[in-house]
Coordinates of C-alpha atoms in Angstrom, one line a residue:
Chain B
D1227 CA -16.8 -45.8 32.8
I1228 CA -16.5 -48.3 29.9
Q1229 CA -13.2 -47.8 28.2
M1230 CA -13.1 -48.3 24.4
T1231 CA -9.6 -49.6 22.6
Q1232 CA -8.5 -49.3 19.1
S1233 CA -5.8 -51.0 17.0
P1234 CA -4.2 -50.0 15.7
S1235 CA -3.3 -46.8 16.2
S1236 CA -1.6 -46.5 13.3
L1237 CA -2.0 -47.7 9.6
S1238 CA -0.4 -47.0 6.2
A1239 CA -1.9 -47.9 3.0
S1240 CA -1.8 -47.8 -0.4
V1241 CA -4.8 -46.7 -2.8
G1242 CA -7.3 -49.5 -3.5
D1243 CA -6.6 -52.2 -0.3
R1244 CA -8.7 -53.0 1.9
V1245 CA -8.7 -52.3 5.1
T1246 CA -9.6 -53.4 8.8
I1247 CA -9.3 -51.0 12.5
T1248 CA -10.8 -52.9 15.8
C1249 CA -12.7 -51.8 18.5
R1250 CA -13.0 -53.1 21.4
A1251 CA -14.9 -52.1 24.4
S1252 CA -14.4 -52.8 27.6
Q1253 CA -17.7 -53.7 28.8
S1254 CA -20.7 -55.2 26.6
V1255 CA -22.8 -51.5 24.4
S1256 CA -25.3 -54.9 22.7
S1257 CA -24.7 -52.7 19.1
Y1258 CA -24.5 -49.4 20.7
L1259 CA -21.9 -48.2 18.3
N1260 CA -20.9 -45.8 15.6
W1261 CA -17.6 -44.4 14.1
Y1262 CA -16.5 -41.3 12.7
Q1263 CA -13.4 -40.2 10.1
Q1264 CA -12.2 -37.3 10.8
K1265 CA -10.1 -34.6 8.3
P1266 CA -7.2 -32.9 10.2
G1267 CA -8.3 -29.9 11.3
K1268 CA -12.2 -30.8 10.7
A1269 CA -15.1 -31.8 12.6
P1270 CA -16.0 -35.9 12.9
N1271 CA -17.8 -37.0 10.1
L1272 CA -20.8 -39.7 11.3
L1273 CA -19.8 -43.1 9.3
I1274 CA -21.9 -46.1 10.9
Y1275 CA -23.6 -45.7 13.9
G1276 CA -24.6 -49.3 15.2
A1277 CA -22.1 -51.3 14.4
S1278 CA -23.1 -51.1 11.4
S1279 CA -25.5 -50.1 9.0
L1280 CA -24.8 -47.0 7.3
Q1281 CA -24.8 -43.4 8.0
S1282 CA -27.2 -41.4 4.8
G1283 CA -24.7 -40.4 1.8
V1284 CA -21.8 -42.1 3.3
P1285 CA -20.3 -44.2 0.5
S1286 CA -21.2 -48.6 0.4
R1287 CA -17.4 -49.6 0.6
F1288 CA -17.5 -48.5 4.5
S1289 CA -18.7 -51.3 7.1
G1290 CA -18.9 -52.2 9.9
S1291 CA -19.9 -55.2 12.3
G1292 CA -20.0 -56.5 14.9
S1293 CA -21.1 -56.2 18.8
G1294 CA -20.9 -57.2 22.9
T1295 CA -17.3 -55.8 22.6
D1296 CA -15.1 -56.6 19.4
F1297 CA -15.8 -54.0 16.7
I1298 CA -14.6 -53.5 13.2
L1299 CA -14.5 -51.3 10.6
T1300 CA -13.5 -52.3 7.2
I1301 CA -12.8 -50.0 3.8
T1302 CA -12.9 -51.5 1.0
T1303 CA -11.1 -50.1 -2.2
L1304 CA -9.1 -47.6 -0.2
Q1305 CA -10.0 -44.0 -1.9
P1306 CA -7.1 -40.9 -1.8
E1307 CA -9.4 -38.5 0.4
D1308 CA -10.8 -41.7 3.3
F1309 CA -7.0 -40.6 4.2
A1310 CA -7.9 -39.7 8.0
T1311 CA -8.3 -40.8 11.9
Y1312 CA -11.9 -43.2 12.2
S1313 CA -13.0 -42.8 15.7
C1314 CA -15.3 -45.2 17.8
Q1315 CA -17.8 -44.4 19.9
Q1316 CA -20.3 -45.8 22.6
S1317 CA -23.6 -44.2 22.7
Y1318 CA -24.5 -47.7 25.2
S1319 CA -24.5 -45.6 28.7
F1320 CA -23.1 -42.2 30.4
P1321 CA -20.6 -41.1 29.8
Y1322 CA -20.2 -42.2 26.2
T1323 CA -16.8 -42.1 25.6
F1324 CA -14.6 -42.6 21.9
G1325 CA -11.2 -44.6 21.1
Q1326 CA -8.4 -42.7 21.0
G1327 CA -9.0 -42.1 17.0
T1328 CA -6.5 -45.0 14.1
K1329 CA -4.6 -42.5 11.8
L1330 CA -5.2 -43.8 8.5
E1331 CA -1.6 -43.1 6.4
I1332 CA -0.3 -43.5 2.5
K1333 CA 1.8 -45.4 2.4
Chain H
Q872 CA -28.9 -27.3 5.4
V873 CA -28.4 -28.4 9.0
Q874 CA -25.7 -25.9 10.6
L875 CA -23.9 -25.3 13.8
V876 CA -22.0 -22.3 15.4
E877 CA -19.5 -22.2 17.7
S878 CA -18.3 -19.7 19.3
G879 CA -16.6 -18.4 22.8
G880 CA -12.9 -19.6 22.6
G881 CA -9.9 -18.0 23.4
V882 CA -7.1 -17.9 25.7
V883 CA -8.4 -17.4 29.2
Q884 CA -6.2 -17.8 33.1
P885 CA -6.0 -20.6 35.2
G886 CA -8.9 -20.6 37.1
R887 CA -11.2 -18.4 35.1
S888 CA -14.4 -18.5 33.5
L889 CA -15.8 -18.8 30.2
R890 CA -19.1 -19.2 28.3
L891 CA -19.4 -20.4 25.1
S892 CA -21.9 -19.9 22.7
C893 CA -23.8 -22.4 19.6
A894 CA -26.3 -21.5 17.3
A895 CA -28.6 -24.1 15.2
S896 CA -29.8 -23.1 12.4
G897 CA -31.5 -25.5 9.3
F898 CA -33.3 -28.2 11.7
T899 CA -36.4 -27.6 14.6
F900 CA -33.5 -26.6 17.4
S901 CA -36.0 -27.3 19.8
D902 CA -36.7 -31.8 19.1
Y903 CA -33.0 -33.0 20.2
G904 CA -31.2 -33.9 22.6
M905 CA -27.4 -31.6 22.0
H906 CA -23.9 -32.8 23.0
W907 CA -20.6 -31.0 23.4
V908 CA -17.8 -33.1 22.8
R909 CA -14.6 -31.1 23.0
Q910 CA -10.9 -32.9 21.4
A911 CA -7.1 -32.0 23.2
P912 CA -4.6 -30.7 20.9
G913 CA -3.2 -34.1 19.0
K914 CA -5.6 -35.8 21.1
G915 CA -9.1 -38.0 21.1
L916 CA -12.4 -37.0 21.2
E917 CA -14.1 -36.2 24.6
W918 CA -17.4 -35.9 25.5
V919 CA -18.2 -33.2 28.0
A920 CA -21.6 -33.3 28.4
I921 CA -25.7 -33.7 27.0
I922 CA -28.6 -31.5 27.7
W923 CA -31.9 -33.1 26.2
Y924 CA -33.9 -31.1 24.4
D925 CA -36.3 -30.1 26.6
G926 CA -33.1 -28.9 28.8
T927 CA -35.0 -31.2 31.4
T928 CA -31.5 -33.3 31.7
K929 CA -28.2 -33.0 32.1
Y930 CA -25.4 -35.2 32.5
Y931 CA -21.3 -34.3 32.8
A932 CA -18.1 -36.3 32.1
D933 CA -16.9 -36.2 35.6
S934 CA -14.3 -34.4 34.6
V935 CA -15.7 -31.0 33.7
K936 CA -19.0 -32.2 36.6
G937 CA -19.3 -29.3 39.2
R938 CA -17.0 -27.0 36.9
F939 CA -19.0 -26.9 33.9
T940 CA -22.5 -25.9 33.0
V941 CA -24.8 -27.3 30.0
S942 CA -28.1 -24.6 29.1
R943 CA -29.8 -24.4 25.9
D944 CA -32.5 -21.2 24.9
N945 CA -35.1 -23.1 21.9
S946 CA -36.4 -19.8 22.3
K947 CA -33.3 -18.7 20.4
N948 CA -31.4 -22.0 19.0
T949 CA -29.1 -21.3 21.0
L950 CA -26.7 -23.9 22.9
H951 CA -24.3 -22.6 26.2
L952 CA -21.4 -24.2 27.7
Q953 CA -21.0 -21.6 31.0
M954 CA -17.2 -23.6 31.7
N955 CA -15.9 -22.4 35.6
R956 CA -12.4 -22.7 37.3
L957 CA -10.5 -23.3 34.7
R958 CA -7.6 -26.0 34.3
A959 CA -5.0 -25.9 31.9
E960 CA -6.3 -29.3 31.2
D961 CA -9.2 -28.0 29.9
T962 CA -6.9 -27.1 26.6
A963 CA -9.6 -27.6 24.1
V964 CA -11.0 -27.3 20.3
Y965 CA -14.6 -27.5 21.9
Y966 CA -18.1 -28.8 19.6
C967 CA -20.8 -29.3 20.1
A968 CA -23.6 -31.8 18.9
R969 CA -27.2 -32.5 17.8
R970 CA -27.4 -35.5 19.1
G971 CA -29.0 -38.2 16.5
S972 CA -31.5 -40.3 15.7
H973 CA -29.7 -44.1 17.0
D974 CA -28.3 -42.5 19.5
T975 CA -25.0 -40.4 17.4
F976 CA -22.9 -37.1 16.9
D977 CA -25.0 -36.9 14.1
C978 CA -24.0 -33.1 13.1
W979 CA -21.1 -31.2 14.4
G980 CA -20.0 -27.0 14.5
Q981 CA -16.6 -26.9 14.0
G982 CA -15.1 -26.4 16.5
T983 CA -13.9 -23.1 18.7
L984 CA -11.0 -23.3 20.8
V985 CA -10.5 -23.0 24.5
T986 CA -6.2 -21.7 25.3
V987 CA -6.8 -22.8 29.2
S988 CA -2.9 -20.6 30.0
S989 CA -0.9 -18.3 32.4

């Protein structure tokens, strides 16, 4: 199975900040890497697919980069509604696997 | 609009069975593969199973293989997860999710809580 490791596990930031979250795969997943946002008590929401493509309706302050084993989610100019948990997920091979999540909190 | 609504969760004793359902609307259900994903309390997301759009192919996580069975009824726009020999570690919120283009989980239900406890 492909293991996905995110860092950091938690992150404190302020409104207006720029933040980056890293996701590393235990083996190459090419560009089959997706990012999700999840708020407490809610289902996840797809943000980025194919490592760098923005899902329809997602604000342009979200962006993704990387390929192979190393990926980055960047959020520029944090908004109050962005404080949530972010998870990466590989769809390169079954079983699909998620990172453990990064909780983004208000400083 | 696309809607997925799970049902069937509840409290069940270890070793017993439970069947979850996911009712789909707002899209052509028979055109899409469907997933089950779960999340234990305070934990991350765990993929559970996938079924192809026509039901011909299924894959499972090792943690549920041989105990859980995913199925679908395209005439009723419904997805199911039959869970047998339940264990305490199966306690989680179970989500159904649509297999979107680019192999994503592009739409999710609200989830249904399964608690395995004596």
